[in-house]
mmCIF file of C-alpha atoms in Angstrom:
data_model
loop_
_atom_site.group_PDB
_atom_site.id
_atom_site.type_symbol
_atom_site.label_atom_id
_atom_site.label_comp_id
_atom_site.label_asym_id
_atom_site.label_seq_id
_atom_site.Cartn_x
_atom_site.Cartn_y
_atom_site.Cartn_z
ATOM 1 C CA UNK A 71 -74.353 7.168 -50.113
ATOM 2 C CA UNK A 72 -76.968 4.528 -50.293
ATOM 3 C CA UNK A 73 -79.810 4.726 -52.726
ATOM 4 C CA UNK A 74 -82.875 5.475 -50.890
ATOM 5 C CA UNK A 75 -85.973 3.286 -50.603
ATOM 6 C CA UNK A 76 -89.130 3.931 -52.448
ATOM 7 C CA UNK A 77 -91.692 5.481 -50.029
ATOM 8 C CA UNK A 78 -94.541 6.274 -52.295
ATOM 9 C CA UNK A 79 -96.534 3.334 -51.239
ATOM 10 C CA UNK A 80 -95.943 4.625 -47.619
ATOM 11 C CA UNK A 81 -99.467 4.884 -45.586
ATOM 12 C CA UNK A 82 -99.620 8.906 -44.994
ATOM 13 C CA UNK A 83 -97.435 9.529 -47.801
ATOM 14 C CA UNK A 84 -96.240 13.796 -47.004
ATOM 15 C CA UNK A 85 -95.955 13.067 -43.057
ATOM 16 C CA UNK A 86 -92.793 11.986 -41.375
ATOM 17 C CA UNK A 87 -92.392 8.409 -39.994
ATOM 18 C CA UNK A 88 -91.218 7.743 -36.368
ATOM 19 C CA UNK A 89 -87.718 8.158 -36.792
ATOM 20 C CA UNK A 90 -86.186 5.449 -34.913
ATOM 21 C CA UNK A 91 -83.166 4.615 -37.085
ATOM 22 C CA UNK A 92 -79.872 5.632 -38.664
ATOM 23 C CA UNK A 93 -80.675 5.379 -42.393
ATOM 24 C CA UNK A 94 -80.997 7.222 -45.454
ATOM 25 C CA UNK A 95 -84.748 6.969 -45.096
ATOM 26 C CA UNK A 96 -84.986 8.596 -41.722
ATOM 27 C CA UNK A 97 -82.333 11.542 -42.902
ATOM 28 C CA UNK A 98 -85.323 12.021 -45.632
ATOM 29 C CA UNK A 99 -87.465 12.412 -42.858
ATOM 30 C CA UNK A 100 -85.554 15.124 -41.317
ATOM 31 C CA UNK A 101 -85.092 17.050 -44.655
ATOM 32 C CA UNK A 102 -88.463 17.187 -45.510
ATOM 33 C CA UNK A 103 -90.106 18.147 -42.304
ATOM 34 C CA UNK A 104 -87.803 19.931 -40.786
ATOM 35 C CA UNK A 105 -88.462 21.837 -36.921
ATOM 36 C CA UNK A 106 -87.813 25.285 -38.878
ATOM 37 C CA UNK A 107 -86.485 25.995 -42.495
ATOM 38 C CA UNK A 108 -82.304 25.799 -42.718
ATOM 39 C CA UNK A 109 -82.072 29.347 -44.009
ATOM 40 C CA UNK A 110 -84.126 30.771 -41.038
ATOM 41 C CA UNK A 111 -82.764 33.739 -39.182
ATOM 42 C CA UNK A 112 -81.744 32.467 -35.438
ATOM 43 C CA UNK A 113 -81.550 34.695 -32.164
ATOM 44 C CA UNK A 114 -79.818 34.492 -29.240
ATOM 45 C CA UNK A 115 -78.804 35.697 -26.184
ATOM 46 C CA UNK A 116 -75.568 35.254 -24.669
ATOM 47 C CA UNK A 117 -74.936 35.353 -20.930
ATOM 48 C CA UNK A 118 -71.128 35.727 -20.773
ATOM 49 C CA UNK A 119 -68.264 37.713 -19.182
ATOM 50 C CA UNK A 120 -66.722 37.813 -22.553
ATOM 51 C CA UNK A 121 -67.980 40.284 -25.601
ATOM 52 C CA UNK A 122 -70.635 38.161 -27.073
ATOM 53 C CA UNK A 123 -69.121 39.035 -30.831
ATOM 54 C CA UNK A 124 -65.939 37.124 -29.946
ATOM 55 C CA UNK A 125 -68.795 33.853 -28.777
ATOM 56 C CA UNK A 126 -70.669 33.648 -31.733
ATOM 57 C CA UNK A 127 -69.779 34.202 -35.749
ATOM 58 C CA UNK A 128 -72.137 33.090 -38.102
ATOM 59 C CA UNK A 129 -74.241 34.791 -40.960
ATOM 60 C CA UNK A 130 -77.873 33.621 -39.547
ATOM 61 C CA UNK A 131 -77.438 33.965 -35.870
ATOM 62 C CA UNK A 132 -78.140 37.343 -34.388
ATOM 63 C CA UNK A 133 -76.971 38.080 -30.407
ATOM 64 C CA UNK A 134 -80.025 39.901 -29.660
ATOM 65 C CA UNK A 135 -79.215 40.353 -25.976
ATOM 66 C CA UNK A 136 -76.042 39.921 -23.482
ATOM 67 C CA UNK A 137 -75.240 39.873 -20.231
ATOM 68 C CA UNK A 138 -72.265 38.977 -17.793
ATOM 69 C CA UNK A 139 -75.017 38.729 -14.976
ATOM 70 C CA UNK A 140 -76.405 35.308 -14.811
ATOM 71 C CA UNK A 141 -78.960 36.704 -12.605
ATOM 72 C CA UNK A 142 -80.482 38.792 -15.621
ATOM 73 C CA UNK A 143 -80.609 35.536 -18.124
ATOM 74 C CA UNK A 144 -84.006 35.344 -17.392
ATOM 75 C CA UNK A 145 -85.140 38.745 -18.261
ATOM 76 C CA UNK A 146 -83.303 38.989 -21.261
ATOM 77 C CA UNK A 147 -85.079 35.737 -22.235
ATOM 78 C CA UNK A 148 -88.498 37.544 -21.546
ATOM 79 C CA UNK A 149 -87.453 40.916 -23.408
ATOM 80 C CA UNK A 150 -86.287 39.128 -26.470
ATOM 81 C CA UNK A 151 -87.996 34.979 -26.623
ATOM 82 C CA UNK A 152 -84.710 34.152 -28.564
ATOM 83 C CA UNK A 153 -84.502 30.810 -29.949
ATOM 84 C CA UNK A 154 -81.067 29.980 -28.423
ATOM 85 C CA UNK A 155 -79.547 31.184 -25.040
ATOM 86 C CA UNK A 156 -76.024 30.578 -24.469
ATOM 87 C CA UNK A 157 -74.839 30.423 -20.610
ATOM 88 C CA UNK A 158 -71.072 30.805 -19.744
ATOM 89 C CA UNK A 159 -70.357 27.905 -17.324
ATOM 90 C CA UNK A 160 -67.560 30.647 -15.785
ATOM 91 C CA UNK A 161 -69.934 32.545 -14.366
ATOM 92 C CA UNK A 162 -70.677 29.902 -11.342
ATOM 93 C CA UNK A 163 -72.349 26.728 -11.773
ATOM 94 C CA UNK A 164 -75.289 27.323 -9.203
ATOM 95 C CA UNK A 165 -76.415 30.518 -10.653
ATOM 96 C CA UNK A 166 -75.916 28.932 -14.787
ATOM 97 C CA UNK A 167 -78.138 25.786 -12.909
ATOM 98 C CA UNK A 168 -80.844 28.293 -11.893
ATOM 99 C CA UNK A 169 -80.766 30.251 -15.219
ATOM 100 C CA UNK A 170 -81.289 27.089 -16.882
ATOM 101 C CA UNK A 171 -84.319 26.077 -14.643
ATOM 102 C CA UNK A 172 -85.743 29.579 -14.609
ATOM 103 C CA UNK A 173 -85.168 30.008 -18.451
ATOM 104 C CA UNK A 174 -86.443 26.459 -19.291
ATOM 105 C CA UNK A 175 -89.576 27.587 -17.285
ATOM 106 C CA UNK A 176 -90.074 31.060 -18.943
ATOM 107 C CA UNK A 177 -89.478 30.374 -22.302
ATOM 108 C CA UNK A 178 -89.286 26.665 -23.045
ATOM 109 C CA UNK A 179 -89.140 27.114 -26.518
ATOM 110 C CA UNK A 180 -85.423 29.025 -26.011
ATOM 111 C CA UNK A 181 -82.870 26.464 -26.439
ATOM 112 C CA UNK A 182 -80.499 26.456 -23.791
ATOM 113 C CA UNK A 183 -76.857 25.460 -24.270
ATOM 114 C CA UNK A 184 -74.177 25.686 -21.590
ATOM 115 C CA UNK A 185 -70.301 26.286 -21.932
ATOM 116 C CA UNK A 186 -68.911 24.177 -19.320
ATOM 117 C CA UNK A 187 -65.741 24.610 -18.198
ATOM 118 C CA UNK A 188 -64.827 20.777 -17.339
ATOM 119 C CA UNK A 189 -67.203 17.808 -18.452
ATOM 120 C CA UNK A 190 -68.315 16.735 -14.890
ATOM 121 C CA UNK A 191 -71.529 15.999 -12.514
ATOM 122 C CA UNK A 192 -71.942 19.925 -12.542
ATOM 123 C CA UNK A 193 -72.245 20.022 -16.514
ATOM 124 C CA UNK A 194 -74.858 16.972 -16.058
ATOM 125 C CA UNK A 195 -76.954 19.024 -13.548
ATOM 126 C CA UNK A 196 -77.231 21.647 -16.184
ATOM 127 C CA UNK A 197 -78.732 19.336 -18.666
ATOM 128 C CA UNK A 198 -81.548 18.245 -15.739
ATOM 129 C CA UNK A 199 -81.845 21.643 -15.590
ATOM 130 C CA UNK A 200 -83.218 22.592 -18.742
ATOM 131 C CA UNK A 201 -79.885 22.767 -21.209
ATOM 132 C CA UNK A 202 -80.165 20.689 -24.265
ATOM 133 C CA UNK A 203 -76.431 20.936 -25.495
ATOM 134 C CA UNK A 204 -73.126 21.079 -23.098
ATOM 135 C CA UNK A 205 -70.159 22.281 -25.151
ATOM 136 C CA UNK A 206 -66.963 22.041 -22.758
ATOM 137 C CA UNK A 207 -64.768 24.868 -23.027
ATOM 138 C CA UNK A 208 -61.405 23.024 -22.731
ATOM 139 C CA UNK A 209 -62.033 22.097 -26.547
ATOM 140 C CA UNK A 210 -60.754 25.256 -28.722
ATOM 141 C CA UNK A 211 -61.944 24.169 -31.780
ATOM 142 C CA UNK A 212 -65.321 24.188 -30.207
ATOM 143 C CA UNK A 213 -65.153 27.844 -28.840
ATOM 144 C CA UNK A 214 -64.000 28.887 -32.057
ATOM 145 C CA UNK A 215 -66.714 31.596 -32.889
ATOM 146 C CA UNK A 216 -67.716 29.832 -36.266
ATOM 147 C CA UNK A 217 -68.003 26.561 -34.826
ATOM 148 C CA UNK A 218 -70.220 27.737 -32.044
ATOM 149 C CA UNK A 219 -72.268 29.792 -34.160
ATOM 150 C CA UNK A 220 -72.600 26.536 -36.492
ATOM 151 C CA UNK A 221 -73.507 24.561 -33.658
ATOM 152 C CA UNK A 222 -76.058 27.119 -32.151
ATOM 153 C CA UNK A 223 -77.556 26.764 -35.787
ATOM 154 C CA UNK A 224 -77.691 23.340 -35.417
ATOM 155 C CA UNK A 225 -79.412 23.468 -31.844
ATOM 156 C CA UNK A 226 -81.953 25.783 -32.885
ATOM 157 C CA UNK A 227 -83.267 22.904 -35.429
ATOM 158 C CA UNK A 228 -83.654 20.771 -32.916
ATOM 159 C CA UNK A 229 -80.180 19.006 -32.370
ATOM 160 C CA UNK A 230 -78.949 18.636 -29.180
ATOM 161 C CA UNK A 231 -74.507 18.263 -28.247
ATOM 162 C CA UNK A 232 -73.527 16.022 -25.279
ATOM 163 C CA UNK A 233 -69.947 15.851 -23.420
ATOM 164 C CA UNK A 234 -68.883 11.996 -22.601
ATOM 165 C CA UNK A 235 -69.731 12.098 -19.098
ATOM 166 C CA UNK A 236 -72.973 13.729 -19.522
ATOM 167 C CA UNK A 237 -74.204 10.995 -22.118
ATOM 168 C CA UNK A 238 -72.956 8.353 -19.759
ATOM 169 C CA UNK A 239 -74.655 9.768 -17.202
ATOM 170 C CA UNK A 240 -78.049 9.949 -19.113
ATOM 171 C CA UNK A 241 -77.730 6.210 -19.736
ATOM 172 C CA UNK A 242 -77.037 5.471 -16.285
ATOM 173 C CA UNK A 243 -80.037 7.659 -15.024
ATOM 174 C CA UNK A 244 -82.742 6.189 -17.367
ATOM 175 C CA UNK A 245 -81.334 2.652 -16.628
ATOM 176 C CA UNK A 246 -81.932 3.400 -13.098
ATOM 177 C CA UNK A 247 -85.373 4.410 -13.054
ATOM 178 C CA UNK A 248 -86.170 1.797 -15.060
ATOM 179 C CA UNK A 249 -85.408 -0.498 -12.474
ATOM 180 C CA UNK A 250 -87.150 1.123 -9.584
ATOM 181 C CA UNK A 251 -90.086 2.632 -11.224
ATOM 182 C CA UNK A 252 -93.330 1.768 -10.291
ATOM 183 C CA UNK A 253 -96.073 4.462 -10.636
ATOM 184 C CA UNK A 254 -98.300 3.845 -13.593
ATOM 185 C CA UNK A 255 -98.830 7.578 -14.088
ATOM 186 C CA UNK A 256 -95.196 8.583 -13.999
ATOM 187 C CA UNK A 257 -93.599 5.897 -16.460
ATOM 188 C CA UNK A 258 -89.416 5.902 -16.560
ATOM 189 C CA UNK A 259 -88.681 6.947 -19.825
ATOM 190 C CA UNK A 260 -87.529 4.641 -22.422
ATOM 191 C CA UNK A 261 -84.856 4.833 -25.031
ATOM 192 C CA UNK A 262 -84.711 3.484 -28.848
ATOM 193 C CA UNK A 263 -82.413 1.325 -29.419
ATOM 194 C CA UNK A 264 -80.880 4.308 -31.860
ATOM 195 C CA UNK A 265 -80.599 6.389 -29.182
ATOM 196 C CA UNK A 266 -78.771 3.967 -26.640
ATOM 197 C CA UNK A 267 -76.405 3.704 -29.554
ATOM 198 C CA UNK A 268 -75.724 6.998 -30.104
ATOM 199 C CA UNK A 269 -75.298 8.019 -26.402
ATOM 200 C CA UNK A 270 -73.317 5.130 -25.690
ATOM 201 C CA UNK A 271 -71.134 6.110 -28.741
ATOM 202 C CA UNK A 272 -70.619 9.332 -27.392
ATOM 203 C CA UNK A 273 -70.081 8.150 -24.013
ATOM 204 C CA UNK A 274 -66.735 6.259 -25.348
ATOM 205 C CA UNK A 275 -65.745 9.325 -27.222
ATOM 206 C CA UNK A 276 -66.918 9.276 -30.555
ATOM 207 C CA UNK A 277 -67.893 12.346 -32.115
ATOM 208 C CA UNK A 278 -71.430 13.084 -33.706
ATOM 209 C CA UNK A 279 -69.598 12.727 -37.184
ATOM 210 C CA UNK A 280 -67.708 9.756 -36.640
ATOM 211 C CA UNK A 281 -71.035 7.958 -35.773
ATOM 212 C CA UNK A 282 -72.738 9.451 -38.831
ATOM 213 C CA UNK A 283 -70.010 8.157 -41.382
ATOM 214 C CA UNK A 284 -70.271 4.675 -39.956
ATOM 215 C CA UNK A 285 -74.257 4.891 -41.191
ATOM 216 C CA UNK A 286 -73.959 6.705 -43.991
ATOM 217 C CA UNK A 287 -76.085 9.605 -42.544
ATOM 218 C CA UNK A 288 -75.197 13.146 -41.393
ATOM 219 C CA UNK A 289 -73.940 14.012 -38.282
ATOM 220 C CA UNK A 290 -77.183 16.611 -37.910
ATOM 221 C CA UNK A 291 -79.361 13.286 -37.757
ATOM 222 C CA UNK A 292 -77.072 11.569 -35.143
ATOM 223 C CA UNK A 293 -77.504 14.908 -32.956
ATOM 224 C CA UNK A 294 -81.283 15.104 -33.218
ATOM 225 C CA UNK A 295 -81.128 11.445 -31.944
ATOM 226 C CA UNK A 296 -79.168 12.816 -28.689
ATOM 227 C CA UNK A 297 -82.091 15.653 -28.412
ATOM 228 C CA UNK A 298 -84.805 13.072 -28.442
ATOM 229 C CA UNK A 299 -83.112 11.611 -25.214
ATOM 230 C CA UNK A 300 -82.321 14.906 -23.666
ATOM 231 C CA UNK A 301 -86.111 15.533 -23.988
ATOM 232 C CA UNK A 302 -87.265 12.516 -22.580
ATOM 233 C CA UNK A 303 -84.938 13.072 -19.621
ATOM 234 C CA UNK A 304 -86.062 16.431 -19.274
ATOM 235 C CA UNK A 305 -89.964 15.569 -18.941
ATOM 236 C CA UNK A 306 -89.643 12.757 -16.671
ATOM 237 C CA UNK A 307 -87.603 14.922 -14.365
ATOM 238 C CA UNK A 308 -90.214 17.457 -14.906
ATOM 239 C CA UNK A 309 -93.182 15.251 -14.324
ATOM 240 C CA UNK A 310 -91.639 14.269 -10.955
ATOM 241 C CA UNK A 311 -91.137 17.546 -9.464
ATOM 242 C CA UNK A 312 -94.845 17.879 -10.364
ATOM 243 C CA UNK A 313 -95.817 14.808 -8.777
ATOM 244 C CA UNK A 314 -93.556 15.805 -5.705
ATOM 245 C CA UNK A 315 -94.891 19.562 -5.596
ATOM 246 C CA UNK A 316 -98.500 17.362 -5.570
#
């Protein structure tokens, strides 16, 4: 790993700098100012027709609620206010998309992960509705209980996971909004160069670990930049919905 710069002379030492890079100093910022401690227990609600014990296996992830009915998801989320919510796309995208929207509205701090049967427009729609991660169920390795448990632990700490098509569509939509946005009260989201690089490479089929290796950082930092982009997308969509209501 590259030697890290001495940041002792930086103004406001002890506070996080703006993370707009994939480098050692940004890695330090993430490590020193975590969204939550790495060893914190994580609670999860699983909405799936499958036994939750066959879905998630991680020593710090406790499944506190489970149902096979997407319509019951919001009730469970309100009862437990979990760190993460897993929605199984096999329950039907209409139900899952609505569950994303209602869950995000009821408990914004609960981070929603969708297990998508396919990498398609329906998967992207769940992202717009409030999901922060999309995992395609055709990838057996990603669905292995321990792998999914590790993914949920990262998602609870601010990471986002996207598929090729969801990353490409996010980039496309941000550019389209920027090209036609004229409302100063609701400007289009702006992605940093790093966010664009990360999304672009995911869209090309690169794994976060591959992107991280090219920059000598961890996949966690790559996934956090993905999360920044997803958050910008969702803030813009929520703002547009509020303006439409007004």
